Structure formats: structure tokens, C-alpha cells
Coordinates of C-alpha atoms in Angstrom, one line a residue:
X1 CA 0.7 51.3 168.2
X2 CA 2.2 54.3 170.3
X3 CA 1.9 53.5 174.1
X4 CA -0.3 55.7 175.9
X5 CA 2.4 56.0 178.8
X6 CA 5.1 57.5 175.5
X7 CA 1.9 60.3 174.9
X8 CA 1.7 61.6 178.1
X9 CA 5.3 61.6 178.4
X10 CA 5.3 63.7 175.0
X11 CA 2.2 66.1 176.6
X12 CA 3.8 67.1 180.3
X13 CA 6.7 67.4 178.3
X14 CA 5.3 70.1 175.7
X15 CA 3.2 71.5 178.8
X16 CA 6.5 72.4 180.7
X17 CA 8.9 74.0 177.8
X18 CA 6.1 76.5 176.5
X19 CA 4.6 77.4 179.9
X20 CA 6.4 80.7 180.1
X21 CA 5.3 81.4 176.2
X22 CA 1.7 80.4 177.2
X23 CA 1.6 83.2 179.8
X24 CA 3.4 85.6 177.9
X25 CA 1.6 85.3 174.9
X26 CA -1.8 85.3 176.2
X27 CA -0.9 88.6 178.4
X28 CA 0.0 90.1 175.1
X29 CA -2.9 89.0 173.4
X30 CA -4.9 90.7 176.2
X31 CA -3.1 93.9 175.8
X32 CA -3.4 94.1 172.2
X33 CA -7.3 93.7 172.8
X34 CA -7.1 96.0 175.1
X35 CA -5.3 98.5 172.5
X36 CA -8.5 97.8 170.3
X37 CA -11.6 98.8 172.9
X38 CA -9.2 101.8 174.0
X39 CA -9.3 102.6 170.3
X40 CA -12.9 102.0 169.5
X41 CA -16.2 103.2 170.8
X42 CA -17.7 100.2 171.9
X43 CA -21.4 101.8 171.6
X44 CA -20.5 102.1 167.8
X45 CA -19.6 99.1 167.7
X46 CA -22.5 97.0 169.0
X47 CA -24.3 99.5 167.1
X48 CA -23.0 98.1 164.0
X49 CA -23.8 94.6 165.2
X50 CA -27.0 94.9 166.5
X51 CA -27.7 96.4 162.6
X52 CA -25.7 93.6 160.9
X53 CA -27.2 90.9 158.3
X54 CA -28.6 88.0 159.9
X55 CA -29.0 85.7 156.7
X56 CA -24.8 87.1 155.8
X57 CA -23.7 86.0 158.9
X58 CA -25.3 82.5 159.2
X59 CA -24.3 82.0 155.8
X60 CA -20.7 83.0 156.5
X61 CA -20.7 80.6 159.6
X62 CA -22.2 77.7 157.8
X63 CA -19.7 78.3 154.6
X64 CA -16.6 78.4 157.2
X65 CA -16.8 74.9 157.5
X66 CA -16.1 74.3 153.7
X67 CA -12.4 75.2 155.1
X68 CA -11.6 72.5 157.6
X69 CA -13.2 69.9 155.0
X70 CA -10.3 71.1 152.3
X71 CA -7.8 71.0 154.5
X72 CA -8.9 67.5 155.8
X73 CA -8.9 66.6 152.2
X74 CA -5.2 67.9 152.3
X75 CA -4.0 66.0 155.1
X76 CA -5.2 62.8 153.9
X77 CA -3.1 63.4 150.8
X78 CA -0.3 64.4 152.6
X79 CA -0.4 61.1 155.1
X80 CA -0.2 59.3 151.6
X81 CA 0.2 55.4 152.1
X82 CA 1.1 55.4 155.6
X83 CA -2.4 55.4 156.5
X84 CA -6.3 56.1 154.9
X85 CA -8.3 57.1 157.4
X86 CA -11.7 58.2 156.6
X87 CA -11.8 61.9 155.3
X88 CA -14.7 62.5 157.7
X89 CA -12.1 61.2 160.5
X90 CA -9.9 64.1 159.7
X91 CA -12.0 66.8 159.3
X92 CA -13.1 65.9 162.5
X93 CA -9.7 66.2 164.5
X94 CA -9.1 68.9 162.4
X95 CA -12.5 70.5 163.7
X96 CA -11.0 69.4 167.6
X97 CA -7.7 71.3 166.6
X98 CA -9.4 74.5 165.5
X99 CA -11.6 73.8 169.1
X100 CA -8.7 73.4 171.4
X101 CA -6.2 76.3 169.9
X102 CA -9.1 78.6 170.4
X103 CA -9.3 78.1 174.0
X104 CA -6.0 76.8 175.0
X105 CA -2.6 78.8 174.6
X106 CA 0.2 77.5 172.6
X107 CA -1.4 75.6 170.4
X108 CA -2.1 72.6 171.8
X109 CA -4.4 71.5 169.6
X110 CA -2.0 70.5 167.0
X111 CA -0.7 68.1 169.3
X112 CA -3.8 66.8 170.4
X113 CA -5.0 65.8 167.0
X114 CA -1.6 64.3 166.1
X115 CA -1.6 62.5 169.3
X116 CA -5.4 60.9 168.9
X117 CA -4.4 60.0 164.9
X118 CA -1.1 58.4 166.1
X119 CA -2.9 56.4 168.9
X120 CA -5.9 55.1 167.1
X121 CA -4.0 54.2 164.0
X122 CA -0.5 52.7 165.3
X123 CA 1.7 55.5 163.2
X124 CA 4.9 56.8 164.9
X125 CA 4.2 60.4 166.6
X126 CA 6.8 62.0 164.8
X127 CA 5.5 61.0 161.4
X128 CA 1.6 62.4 161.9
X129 CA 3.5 65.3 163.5
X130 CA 6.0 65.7 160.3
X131 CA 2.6 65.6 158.1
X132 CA 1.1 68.4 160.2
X133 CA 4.3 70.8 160.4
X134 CA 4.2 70.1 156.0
X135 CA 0.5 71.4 156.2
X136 CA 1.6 74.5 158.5
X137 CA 4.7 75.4 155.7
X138 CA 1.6 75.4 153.0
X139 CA -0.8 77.6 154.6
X140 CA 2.0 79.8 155.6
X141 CA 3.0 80.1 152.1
X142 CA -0.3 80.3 150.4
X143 CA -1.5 83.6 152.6
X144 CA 1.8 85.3 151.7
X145 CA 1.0 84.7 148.2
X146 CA -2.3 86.1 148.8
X147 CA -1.3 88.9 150.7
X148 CA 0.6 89.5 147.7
X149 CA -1.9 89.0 144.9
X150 CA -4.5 91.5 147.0
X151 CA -1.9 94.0 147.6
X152 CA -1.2 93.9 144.2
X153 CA -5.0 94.1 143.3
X154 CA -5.9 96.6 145.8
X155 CA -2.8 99.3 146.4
X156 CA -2.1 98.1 150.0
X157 CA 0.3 100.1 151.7
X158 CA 4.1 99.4 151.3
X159 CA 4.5 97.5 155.0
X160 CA 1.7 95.3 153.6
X161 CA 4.1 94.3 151.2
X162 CA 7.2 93.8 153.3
X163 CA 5.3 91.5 155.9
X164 CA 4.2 89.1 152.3
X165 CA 7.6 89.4 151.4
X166 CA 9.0 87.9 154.8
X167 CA 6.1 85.7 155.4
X168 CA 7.0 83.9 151.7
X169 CA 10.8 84.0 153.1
X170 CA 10.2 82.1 156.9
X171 CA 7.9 79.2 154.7
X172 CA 9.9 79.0 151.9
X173 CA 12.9 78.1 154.0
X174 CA 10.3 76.1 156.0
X175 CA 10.0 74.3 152.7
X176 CA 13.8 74.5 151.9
X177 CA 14.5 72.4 155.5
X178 CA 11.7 69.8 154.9
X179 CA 14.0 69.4 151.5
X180 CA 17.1 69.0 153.1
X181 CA 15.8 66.8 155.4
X182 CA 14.0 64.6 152.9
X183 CA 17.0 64.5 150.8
X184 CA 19.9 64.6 153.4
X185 CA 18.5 63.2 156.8
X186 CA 20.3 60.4 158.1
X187 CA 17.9 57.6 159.0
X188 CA 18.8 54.8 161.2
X189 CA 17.5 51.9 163.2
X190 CA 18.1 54.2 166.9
X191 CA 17.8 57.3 168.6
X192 CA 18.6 60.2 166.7
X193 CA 18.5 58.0 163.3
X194 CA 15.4 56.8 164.4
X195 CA 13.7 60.0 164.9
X196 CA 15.1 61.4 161.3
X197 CA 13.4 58.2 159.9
X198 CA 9.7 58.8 161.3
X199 CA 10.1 62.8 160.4
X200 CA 11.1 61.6 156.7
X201 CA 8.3 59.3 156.6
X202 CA 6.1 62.2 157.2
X203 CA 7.2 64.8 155.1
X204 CA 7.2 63.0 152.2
X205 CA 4.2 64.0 150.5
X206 CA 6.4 66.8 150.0
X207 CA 8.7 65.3 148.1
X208 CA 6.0 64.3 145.5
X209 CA 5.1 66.8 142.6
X210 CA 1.9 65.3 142.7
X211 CA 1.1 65.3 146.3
X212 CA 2.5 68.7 146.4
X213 CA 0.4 70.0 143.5
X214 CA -2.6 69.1 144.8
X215 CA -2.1 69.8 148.7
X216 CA -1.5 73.4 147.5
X217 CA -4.0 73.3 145.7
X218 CA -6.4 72.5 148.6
X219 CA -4.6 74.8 150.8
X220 CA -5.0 77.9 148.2
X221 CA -8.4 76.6 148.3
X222 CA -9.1 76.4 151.4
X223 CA -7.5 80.3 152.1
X224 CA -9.8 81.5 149.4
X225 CA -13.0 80.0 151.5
X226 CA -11.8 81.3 154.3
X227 CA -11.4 85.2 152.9
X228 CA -15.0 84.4 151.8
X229 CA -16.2 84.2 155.7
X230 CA -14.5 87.8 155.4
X231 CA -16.4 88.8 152.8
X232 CA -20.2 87.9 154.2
X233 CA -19.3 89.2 157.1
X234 CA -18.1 92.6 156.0
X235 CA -21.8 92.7 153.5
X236 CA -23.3 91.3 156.4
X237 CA -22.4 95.2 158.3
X238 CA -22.6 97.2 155.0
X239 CA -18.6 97.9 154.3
X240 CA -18.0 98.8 151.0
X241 CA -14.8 97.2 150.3
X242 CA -13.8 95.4 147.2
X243 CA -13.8 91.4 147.0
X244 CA -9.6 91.9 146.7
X245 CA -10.1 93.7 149.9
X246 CA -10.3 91.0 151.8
X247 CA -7.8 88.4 150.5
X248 CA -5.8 91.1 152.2
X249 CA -7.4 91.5 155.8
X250 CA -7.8 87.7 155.5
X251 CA -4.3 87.2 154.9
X252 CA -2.8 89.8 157.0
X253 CA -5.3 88.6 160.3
X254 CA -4.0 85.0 159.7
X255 CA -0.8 85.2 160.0
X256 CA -1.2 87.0 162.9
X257 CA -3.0 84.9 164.3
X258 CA -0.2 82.0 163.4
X259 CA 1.9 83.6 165.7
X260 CA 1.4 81.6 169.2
X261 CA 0.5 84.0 171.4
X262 CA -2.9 83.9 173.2
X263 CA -5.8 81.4 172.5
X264 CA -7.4 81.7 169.1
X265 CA -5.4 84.6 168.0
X266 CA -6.8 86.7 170.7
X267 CA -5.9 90.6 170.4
X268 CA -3.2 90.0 167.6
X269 CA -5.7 88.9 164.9
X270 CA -8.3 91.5 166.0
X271 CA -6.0 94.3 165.7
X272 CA -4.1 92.9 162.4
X273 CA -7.9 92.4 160.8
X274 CA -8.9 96.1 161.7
X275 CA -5.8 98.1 160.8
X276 CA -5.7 96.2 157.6
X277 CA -10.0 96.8 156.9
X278 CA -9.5 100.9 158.3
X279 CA -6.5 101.1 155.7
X280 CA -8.8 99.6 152.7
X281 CA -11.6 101.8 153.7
X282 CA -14.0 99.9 156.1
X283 CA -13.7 103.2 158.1
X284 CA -15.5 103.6 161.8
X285 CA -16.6 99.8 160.6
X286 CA -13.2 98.5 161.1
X287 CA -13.4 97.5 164.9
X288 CA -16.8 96.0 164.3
X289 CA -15.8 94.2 161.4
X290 CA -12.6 92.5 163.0
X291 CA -14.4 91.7 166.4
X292 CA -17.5 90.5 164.9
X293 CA -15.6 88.1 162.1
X294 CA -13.1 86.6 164.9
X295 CA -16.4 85.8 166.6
X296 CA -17.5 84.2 163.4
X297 CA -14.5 82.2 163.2
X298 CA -14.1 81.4 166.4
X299 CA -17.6 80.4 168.1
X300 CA -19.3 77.5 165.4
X301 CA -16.1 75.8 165.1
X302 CA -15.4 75.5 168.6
X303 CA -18.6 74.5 170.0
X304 CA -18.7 71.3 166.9
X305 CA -14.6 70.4 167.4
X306 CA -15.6 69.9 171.2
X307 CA -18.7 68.1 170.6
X308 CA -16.5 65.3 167.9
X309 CA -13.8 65.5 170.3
X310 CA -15.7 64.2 173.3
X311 CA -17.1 61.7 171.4
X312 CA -13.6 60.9 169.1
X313 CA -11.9 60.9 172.9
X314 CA -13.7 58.1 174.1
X315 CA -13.7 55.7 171.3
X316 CA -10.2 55.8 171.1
X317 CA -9.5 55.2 174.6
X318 CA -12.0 52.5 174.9
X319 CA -10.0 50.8 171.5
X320 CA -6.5 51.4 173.1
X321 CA -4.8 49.6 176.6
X322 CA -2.9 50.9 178.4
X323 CA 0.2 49.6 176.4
X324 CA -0.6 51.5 173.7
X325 CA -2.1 48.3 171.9
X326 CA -5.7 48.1 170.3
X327 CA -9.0 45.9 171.9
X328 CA -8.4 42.1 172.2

């Protein structure tokens, strides 16, 4: 079991190297935001949503959550036989990391939900965190293969094509690292050896064509869901954009919003999502249609992952002393 004392130590730790980044970040997201409402007309805009689809975007909410279940599938794959934790387990931390990214910066979700797995289930913290940086590598490379596919499908501009282009590069040498590391890394009984040893553990799944198969899999799946959200929400405002459409905007407003920068992709994923949507076509609609589907994305998510983290929270600190060592 991890020691509570070794968590914190790992938490004030990650708190004080990204505290400039947090800051930074979020001030950018702000301006970017900014950029949008100086671009927009916000009557138009809550014009558009006062005239949107009720039964499209409760429908789009409610199908969101499809995503989080796949991707909790995914993880329990990728954890292989160093634990089995209930899949209802996962997609509930994951739910808590979705809920903590969106309102706190840099990401601290991630570490969160790695932290409360490692804790309740006696795994080494760099192992659950090795499975988590695989899963980031895979949805990194599944949305630049999107991108690509609906650029393909739909004519996309050329710097469309360049950002799936370097988006596939950064994950594939991701993937290339996680390799070297499973094949090269020098694993030992101490320190630095140590440390390789947990991080192998973890990315293993990887190094099954199995596992891998069917984590991407998932992770495709999962992507494809998620540009679904896209699309009730753009029918739920009346854009006429084809279903290929929004594989791009979905894909494009992602990986913007994979960038750390201020809490749930605040600013970078709104203006990503409604350059990409004017460029297809959505028009006047664009603004409305990015603002409106961040809100989609953002607000059902976060109010559940708080709710199963309050309760998740206290049942693993009630099962886990002080010493890091379970009840009894």
C-alpha cells in the first residue's frame, strides 16, 4: 500500500513545479475567451441558444457519458494483471478526473485519480501513473487519425492537415519512448532502477498486441462518441454540417483542449471548435455552437465526477491509516 505521507509528498510537490504554468495557462485561456466574445455578438448568440433543441441537447449530455464508460473499459485493460478493479470503479475516477481538470488548472485530475487507485488498491504510484500516460499516447493518436480521416472526408483546409500531421508525430514518438522504455529500461531493486521498474510495470499493456488492439480500439471508440455529442449539439441549433464535419471540430477542439492551459480547456477549445465549425460552414452559428457544446461537455460530467468523488474520497480514507496500510 502507498503511504499516505509518500502522496502528499508527491501532491505539494506537483503543486509547486506547475504553479507558474497554472497561472499562465489559465490567463491565456481567459484571453483566448476573450478573443471569442470580442469576435461574436453575444445577442446572436444566446439567440441561438434560447432557439436550440431541448430533446438534442439532453440526448447529447446523456450520450456523453457513453465516453468515460469506454475509456474506463480501456483502462482496466491496460492495468492488465496488476489489479481488477471493478469497471464501475474506474469509470467513476475517471468521471472525478474529467470533474477536477474542468475546474482546476494543470490537470490535476490525472493525479488525483491515479493517486486514489494507487491508495485503495496497494499499486506503486508510478505504475497507475505509467497506465494513465499509455491511455494519454492513445487518445492523442486516435484524434490525429481522425483529424485526418475528416479532413480527408470533408476538404479541410491545408493547416488542418499540418496540425494532424504533427499531432500523429508528438504521440507516435510518445509511443516510440514507451517502447524503448519497455524494451531498454534498466530495472533494479533502488532508486532510479526502482522507478524504471514500476513505469515498465505500467506500460506494459503496451507491449501486448492484444491489449493494444483492443485499448485502441476503445479509445477510437470512445473519440467517435464523443464527436457524436458534436453532432446533437450542432442539430440541436440547426447547423447544416456534414456528420464528417464534426470528426474534425471534435478532433481539432480536443487537442486543444489537451494542451494544459486553463481549467477544462477554457478559451483554447472554444476558439479551436469555432474556427474549425465557421471554416466547414456552421457560419454566424460557429460561436454558439463551440460555447454551447463546451457547456455540454463540461457541466453533466462535472457535477456526477464531484458527486462519486466525495463519496469515493471518504471510503478510501476511512479503509487507509495513516501509514498507507488498509483497515485492521
Amino acid at each position: 500500500m502507498v503511504p499516505v505521507g509518500q502522496v502528499r509528498t508527491v501532491l505539494r510537490f506537483t503543486r509547486r513545479r506547475t504553479r507558474w504554468w497554472n497561472w499562465a495557462g489559465s490567463l491565456l485561456g481567459l484571453g483566448l475567451l476573450g478573443l471569442i466574445i470580442a469576435r461574436s455578438d453575444p445577442a446572436s448568440v444566446w439567440a441561438a441558444w434560447q432557439g436550440a433543441s431541448p430533446a438534442w441537447l439532453a440526448g447529447a449530455a446523456v450520450f456523453y457519458f457513453i465516453a468515460p464508460w469506454l475509456r474506463a473499459w480501456r483502462w482496466r485493460l491496460l492495468l492488465g494483471g496488476l489489479l481488477r478493479p471493478d469497471r464501475s470503479e474506474l469509470f467513476g475516477l475517471t468521471l472525478a478526473c474529467y470533474a477536477l481538470n474542468n475546474v482546476i488548472p494543470g490537470r490535476a485530475g490525472e493525479v488525483v485519480r491515479v493517486t486514489l487507485l494507487s491508495l485503495r488498491h496497494g499499486v506503486a504510484w508510478p505504475t497507475v501513473g505509467a497506465t494513465a500516460a499509455a491511455e494519454r499516447v492513445l487518445d492523442g493518436l486516435s484524434l490525429a487519425g481522425l483529424l485526418l480521416v475528416g479532413i480527408g472526408l470533408t476538404g479541410f483546409p491545408e493547416w488542418g492537415l499540418l496540425a494532424g500531421l504533427l499531432g500523429a508525430g508528438v504521440f507516435l514518438g510518445a509511443l516510440a519512448a514507451a517502447w524503448l522504455v519497455l524494451r531498454f529500461g534498466p530495472a533494479g531493486p533502488t532508486g532510479l532502477g526502482r522507478l524504471v521498474g514500476q513505469v515498465r510495470l505500467g506500460l506494459g499493456g503496451l507491449g501486448r498486441p492484444d491489449v493494444l488492439a483492443a485499448a485502441g480500439g476503445l479509445t477510437l471508440a470512445s473519440w467517435v462518441v464523443e464527436a457524436g455529442v458534436f453532432f446533437g449539439v450542432g442539430r440541436a441549433l440547426g447547423l447544416d454540417l456534414k456528420p464528417a464535419a464534426y470528426l474534425v471540430v471534435a478532433s481539432v477542439g480536443n487537442l486543444a483542449w489537451a494542451v494544459p492551459l486553463a481549467p477544462g480547456g477554457l478559451g483554447s477549445f472554444d476558439l479551436a471548435v469555432r474556427e474549425a465549425a465557421a471554416v466547414l460552414g456552421a457560419g454566424a452559428g460557429a460561436a454558439a455552437f463551440g460555447l454551447l457544446v463546451h457547456l455540454v461537455l463540461w457541466l453533466p460530467v462535472t457535477v456526477a465526477g464531484i458527486i462519486w468523488l466525495g463519496w469515493y474520497g471518504a471510503m478510501v480514507l476511512t479503509e487507509v491509516r495513516p501509514d498507507g496500510r488498509g483497515p485492521g
